[in-house]
Amino acid sequence: MKFQKAHTMRGEVTIPGDKSISHRAVMFGSLSEGTTEVTNFLQGADCLSTIDAFRKMGIEIENTPDKILIHGKGLHGLQAPSSVLDMGNSGTTTRLISGILAGQTFTSTLTGDASIRKRPMRRIMEPLSMMDGKIESVNGNDCAPLRITGAPLHGIHYHSKVASAQVKSAVLLAGLYADGETLVTEPTLSRNHTEIMLRYFGADLQSEGKTARILPEPRLEGRKIDVPGDISSAAYFIAAGLLVPGSEILIKNVGINPTRDGILRVAKEMGGNITLLNENHDGEPTADLLVKHSVLHGITIEGDIIPTLIDELPVINIMAACAEGTTIIRDAAELKVKESNRIDVMVQYLSAMGCDITGTDDGMIIHGGQPLHGTEVDSHLDHRIAMSFAVASLVAEGETTIKGSDVVTISYPGFFEDLARLCAM
Ligand code: S3P
């Protein structure tokens, strides 16, 4: 797909539902008794992979245009899948479902696309094995395909080396089936949607600082969930509104959970003009975001804030490339094991656009303010790379071509239409 520089961006956009919350609604609804009704569910390919997997395990899920209905069968109601479970591109499906499957009474096999089959699974295999789970990498390379044989699980206190909500969630979900309490302590708090939603469904789960503790065998009950807009998808419009001269964009109903809102804190520290309107703090907090064009300056981004903006770092790189001065990103080695190696890919294509950027072991150093020019970018099967460079194209001279841009359907099927609409207003 080809892109040109934008003149200005104006108008309103309603962002599709949060990907992390949509996945969890399907999973926890399936493990609950009764019906779970989900509105503003993200109809992205990743979340459809989660629906497909639970359907294959005997859960009836109605997917209608305005809501999805999950007819859960309780904690022990899943059936052995009739075929291999295909996770598509979804790391969240793969890692969270592994925790659930470890506690079943049947064997299952998980696989996925070329990207998922390269992503590290040792990080969940290790704690699940410590719980007596039987999980193996079919090709012996610590990646999918994974074969999981359900087994009686043992509660543990797991001290995770990485701040990963997927690892934390896999262990907590296995903890639903364990013989006693299960605790997870992380080095830095990662997104806490599992803790909030499992508690809402009726689990006995407590969080204190960086430790979450769950008791086994709760009776989970079907619930209503209205999924907030995904701040990770809003990030592209935040960046576009800040960078394109004369812009003013209202982004409606965005989730602003403090474990996810690092982009807002960073954008403001860089000098970004963002106002939160209509804040709502019932359940997962939400707000409308009014974003106006701003002159940005470089900052240092490191430490505890990193997990709260990990998926937004590619587009924060674009903001940094356009900011005056130097931006240093540290403590973000996790970028290397996302849908692509996001340090290498960002350095490769931002350099090709004329940016002064150097990759490091755990982040990047960007000397901003050089004019960007169009180039050809390959998405590397990574939706966030495709959307980040679509934003870069709005401020680059000449034409930018993004190969493999269809990958945006993973998390934001209507992204290019929404972007074009705001450019035209
Ligand atoms: C997610 C957790 C994060 C994030 C991913 C979604 C989740 O991954 O990058 O897009 O829904 O739990 P890690 O847990 O690997 O950091």
PDB file of C-alpha atoms in Angstrom, residues 263-380:
ATOM      1  CA  ILE A 263       2.165   6.553  25.939  1.00  0.00           C
ATOM      2  CA  LEU A 264       0.135   9.387  27.464  1.00  0.00           C
ATOM      3  CA  ARG A 265       2.762  10.110  30.105  1.00  0.00           C
ATOM      4  CA  VAL A 266       5.580  10.012  27.537  1.00  0.00           C
ATOM      5  CA  ALA A 267       3.729  12.105  24.949  1.00  0.00           C
ATOM      6  CA  LYS A 268       3.040  14.785  27.577  1.00  0.00           C
ATOM      7  CA  GLU A 269       6.655  14.754  28.786  1.00  0.00           C
ATOM      8  CA  MET A 270       7.768  15.243  25.157  1.00  0.00           C
ATOM      9  CA  GLY A 271       5.597  18.374  25.030  1.00  0.00           C
ATOM     10  CA  GLY A 272       2.451  16.834  23.520  1.00  0.00           C
ATOM     11  CA  ASN A 273      -0.867  18.638  23.925  1.00  0.00           C
ATOM     12  CA  ILE A 274      -3.316  15.891  25.030  1.00  0.00           C
ATOM     13  CA  THR A 275      -6.427  16.563  27.115  1.00  0.00           C
ATOM     14  CA  LEU A 276      -8.441  13.800  28.796  1.00  0.00           C
ATOM     15  CA  LEU A 277     -12.216  14.359  28.590  1.00  0.00           C
ATOM     16  CA  ASN A 278     -15.218  12.373  29.912  1.00  0.00           C
ATOM     17  CA  GLU A 279     -13.132  10.214  32.238  1.00  0.00           C
ATOM     18  CA  ASN A 280     -14.973   7.166  33.561  1.00  0.00           C
ATOM     19  CA  HIS A 281     -13.492   5.083  36.381  1.00  0.00           C
ATOM     20  CA  ASP A 282     -16.117   2.299  36.740  1.00  0.00           C
ATOM     21  CA  GLY A 283     -14.244  -0.935  36.010  1.00  0.00           C
ATOM     22  CA  GLU A 284     -11.491  -0.516  33.425  1.00  0.00           C
ATOM     23  CA  PRO A 285     -10.996   3.300  33.255  1.00  0.00           C
ATOM     24  CA  THR A 286     -11.684   5.131  29.973  1.00  0.00           C
ATOM     25  CA  ALA A 287     -11.488   8.683  28.581  1.00  0.00           C
ATOM     26  CA  ASP A 288     -11.784  10.606  25.319  1.00  0.00           C
ATOM     27  CA  LEU A 289      -8.434  12.027  24.220  1.00  0.00           C
ATOM     28  CA  LEU A 290      -8.202  15.419  22.527  1.00  0.00           C
ATOM     29  CA  VAL A 291      -4.869  15.604  20.702  1.00  0.00           C
ATOM     30  CA  LYS A 292      -3.472  18.774  19.110  1.00  0.00           C
ATOM     31  CA  HIS A 293      -0.390  19.296  16.978  1.00  0.00           C
ATOM     32  CA  SER A 294       2.626  19.990  19.200  1.00  0.00           C
ATOM     33  CA  VAL A 295       6.332  20.645  18.922  1.00  0.00           C
ATOM     34  CA  LEU A 296       7.953  17.633  20.627  1.00  0.00           C
ATOM     35  CA  HIS A 297      11.339  17.267  22.289  1.00  0.00           C
ATOM     36  CA  GLY A 298      13.409  14.166  23.040  1.00  0.00           C
ATOM     37  CA  ILE A 299      13.370  12.433  26.456  1.00  0.00           C
ATOM     38  CA  THR A 300      14.715   9.301  28.159  1.00  0.00           C
ATOM     39  CA  ILE A 301      12.264   6.389  28.500  1.00  0.00           C
ATOM     40  CA  GLU A 302      13.361   3.610  30.863  1.00  0.00           C
ATOM     41  CA  GLY A 303      12.544   1.529  33.931  1.00  0.00           C
ATOM     42  CA  ASP A 304       9.080   0.823  35.318  1.00  0.00           C
ATOM     43  CA  ILE A 305       7.255   2.744  32.584  1.00  0.00           C
ATOM     44  CA  ILE A 306       8.438   0.333  29.847  1.00  0.00           C
ATOM     45  CA  PRO A 307       5.797  -2.429  30.325  1.00  0.00           C
ATOM     46  CA  THR A 308       3.061   0.247  30.283  1.00  0.00           C
ATOM     47  CA  LEU A 309       4.003   1.276  26.708  1.00  0.00           C
ATOM     48  CA  ILE A 310       5.794  -1.774  25.330  1.00  0.00           C
ATOM     49  CA  ASP A 311       3.494  -2.133  22.290  1.00  0.00           C
ATOM     50  CA  GLU A 312       3.585   1.614  21.619  1.00  0.00           C
ATOM     51  CA  LEU A 313       7.396   1.883  21.378  1.00  0.00           C
ATOM     52  CA  PRO A 314       7.463   1.550  17.558  1.00  0.00           C
ATOM     53  CA  VAL A 315       5.201   4.573  17.137  1.00  0.00           C
ATOM     54  CA  ILE A 316       6.991   6.397  19.980  1.00  0.00           C
ATOM     55  CA  ASN A 317      10.117   5.902  17.816  1.00  0.00           C
ATOM     56  CA  ILE A 318       8.365   7.817  15.043  1.00  0.00           C
ATOM     57  CA  MET A 319       7.491  10.617  17.501  1.00  0.00           C
ATOM     58  CA  ALA A 320      11.120  10.674  18.666  1.00  0.00           C
ATOM     59  CA  ALA A 321      12.371  10.847  15.066  1.00  0.00           C
ATOM     60  CA  CYS A 322      10.317  14.039  14.606  1.00  0.00           C
ATOM     61  CA  ALA A 323      11.166  15.538  18.025  1.00  0.00           C
ATOM     62  CA  GLU A 324      13.945  18.056  18.605  1.00  0.00           C
ATOM     63  CA  GLY A 325      16.908  16.518  20.459  1.00  0.00           C
ATOM     64  CA  THR A 326      17.737  13.022  21.624  1.00  0.00           C
ATOM     65  CA  THR A 327      15.424  10.263  22.826  1.00  0.00           C
ATOM     66  CA  ILE A 328      16.982   7.317  24.640  1.00  0.00           C
ATOM     67  CA  ILE A 329      14.966   4.122  25.177  1.00  0.00           C
ATOM     68  CA  ARG A 330      16.356   1.570  27.640  1.00  0.00           C
ATOM     69  CA  ASP A 331      15.134  -1.588  29.444  1.00  0.00           C
ATOM     70  CA  ALA A 332      13.086  -2.630  26.415  1.00  0.00           C
ATOM     71  CA  ALA A 333      14.858  -5.839  25.312  1.00  0.00           C
ATOM     72  CA  GLU A 334      11.386  -7.425  25.071  1.00  0.00           C
ATOM     73  CA  LEU A 335      11.027  -5.524  21.770  1.00  0.00           C
ATOM     74  CA  LYS A 336      13.252  -8.176  20.185  1.00  0.00           C
ATOM     75  CA  VAL A 337      10.726 -10.985  20.808  1.00  0.00           C
ATOM     76  CA  LYS A 338       7.492  -9.350  19.684  1.00  0.00           C
ATOM     77  CA  GLU A 339       5.756 -10.148  16.364  1.00  0.00           C
ATOM     78  CA  SER A 340       9.068  -9.069  14.790  1.00  0.00           C
ATOM     79  CA  ASN A 341      12.385  -7.912  16.258  1.00  0.00           C
ATOM     80  CA  ARG A 342      11.115  -4.370  16.735  1.00  0.00           C
ATOM     81  CA  ILE A 343      14.558  -2.919  17.540  1.00  0.00           C
ATOM     82  CA  ASP A 344      16.093  -4.176  14.266  1.00  0.00           C
ATOM     83  CA  VAL A 345      13.062  -3.409  12.124  1.00  0.00           C
ATOM     84  CA  MET A 346      12.555   0.123  13.467  1.00  0.00           C
ATOM     85  CA  VAL A 347      16.272   0.919  13.082  1.00  0.00           C
ATOM     86  CA  GLN A 348      16.337  -0.462   9.523  1.00  0.00           C
ATOM     87  CA  TYR A 349      13.392   1.512   8.166  1.00  0.00           C
ATOM     88  CA  LEU A 350      13.684   4.711  10.209  1.00  0.00           C
ATOM     89  CA  SER A 351      17.326   4.928   9.019  1.00  0.00           C
ATOM     90  CA  ALA A 352      16.093   4.389   5.456  1.00  0.00           C
ATOM     91  CA  MET A 353      13.742   7.354   5.961  1.00  0.00           C
ATOM     92  CA  GLY A 354      16.649   9.601   6.978  1.00  0.00           C
ATOM     93  CA  CYS A 355      16.456   9.354  10.772  1.00  0.00           C
ATOM     94  CA  ASP A 356      19.582   9.195  12.931  1.00  0.00           C
ATOM     95  CA  ILE A 357      18.772   6.068  15.004  1.00  0.00           C
ATOM     96  CA  THR A 358      21.021   3.454  16.602  1.00  0.00           C
ATOM     97  CA  GLY A 359      19.826   0.173  18.070  1.00  0.00           C
ATOM     98  CA  THR A 360      21.193  -0.974  21.434  1.00  0.00           C
ATOM     99  CA  ASP A 361      20.846  -4.252  23.378  1.00  0.00           C
ATOM    100  CA  ASP A 362      17.718  -3.049  25.130  1.00  0.00           C
ATOM    101  CA  GLY A 363      16.359  -0.159  23.102  1.00  0.00           C
ATOM    102  CA  MET A 364      17.478   2.617  20.799  1.00  0.00           C
ATOM    103  CA  ILE A 365      18.991   6.109  20.662  1.00  0.00           C
ATOM    104  CA  ILE A 366      17.287   8.548  18.328  1.00  0.00           C
ATOM    105  CA  HIS A 367      18.686  11.973  17.416  1.00  0.00           C
ATOM    106  CA  GLY A 368      15.471  13.555  16.204  1.00  0.00           C
ATOM    107  CA  GLY A 369      14.636  16.464  13.980  1.00  0.00           C
ATOM    108  CA  GLN A 370      16.068  15.297  10.617  1.00  0.00           C
ATOM    109  CA  PRO A 371      13.503  15.561   7.803  1.00  0.00           C
ATOM    110  CA  LEU A 372      12.049  12.140   6.895  1.00  0.00           C
ATOM    111  CA  HIS A 373      11.559  10.941   3.320  1.00  0.00           C
ATOM    112  CA  GLY A 374       9.466   8.094   1.936  1.00  0.00           C
ATOM    113  CA  THR A 375      10.893   4.611   1.468  1.00  0.00           C
ATOM    114  CA  GLU A 376       9.739   1.005   1.059  1.00  0.00           C
ATOM    115  CA  VAL A 377       8.942  -0.782   4.333  1.00  0.00           C
ATOM    116  CA  ASP A 378       8.180  -4.483   4.847  1.00  0.00           C
ATOM    117  CA  SER A 379       5.796  -5.105   7.745  1.00  0.00           C
ATOM    118  CA  HIS A 380       7.592  -8.365   8.701  1.00  0.00           C
TER     119      HIS A 380
END
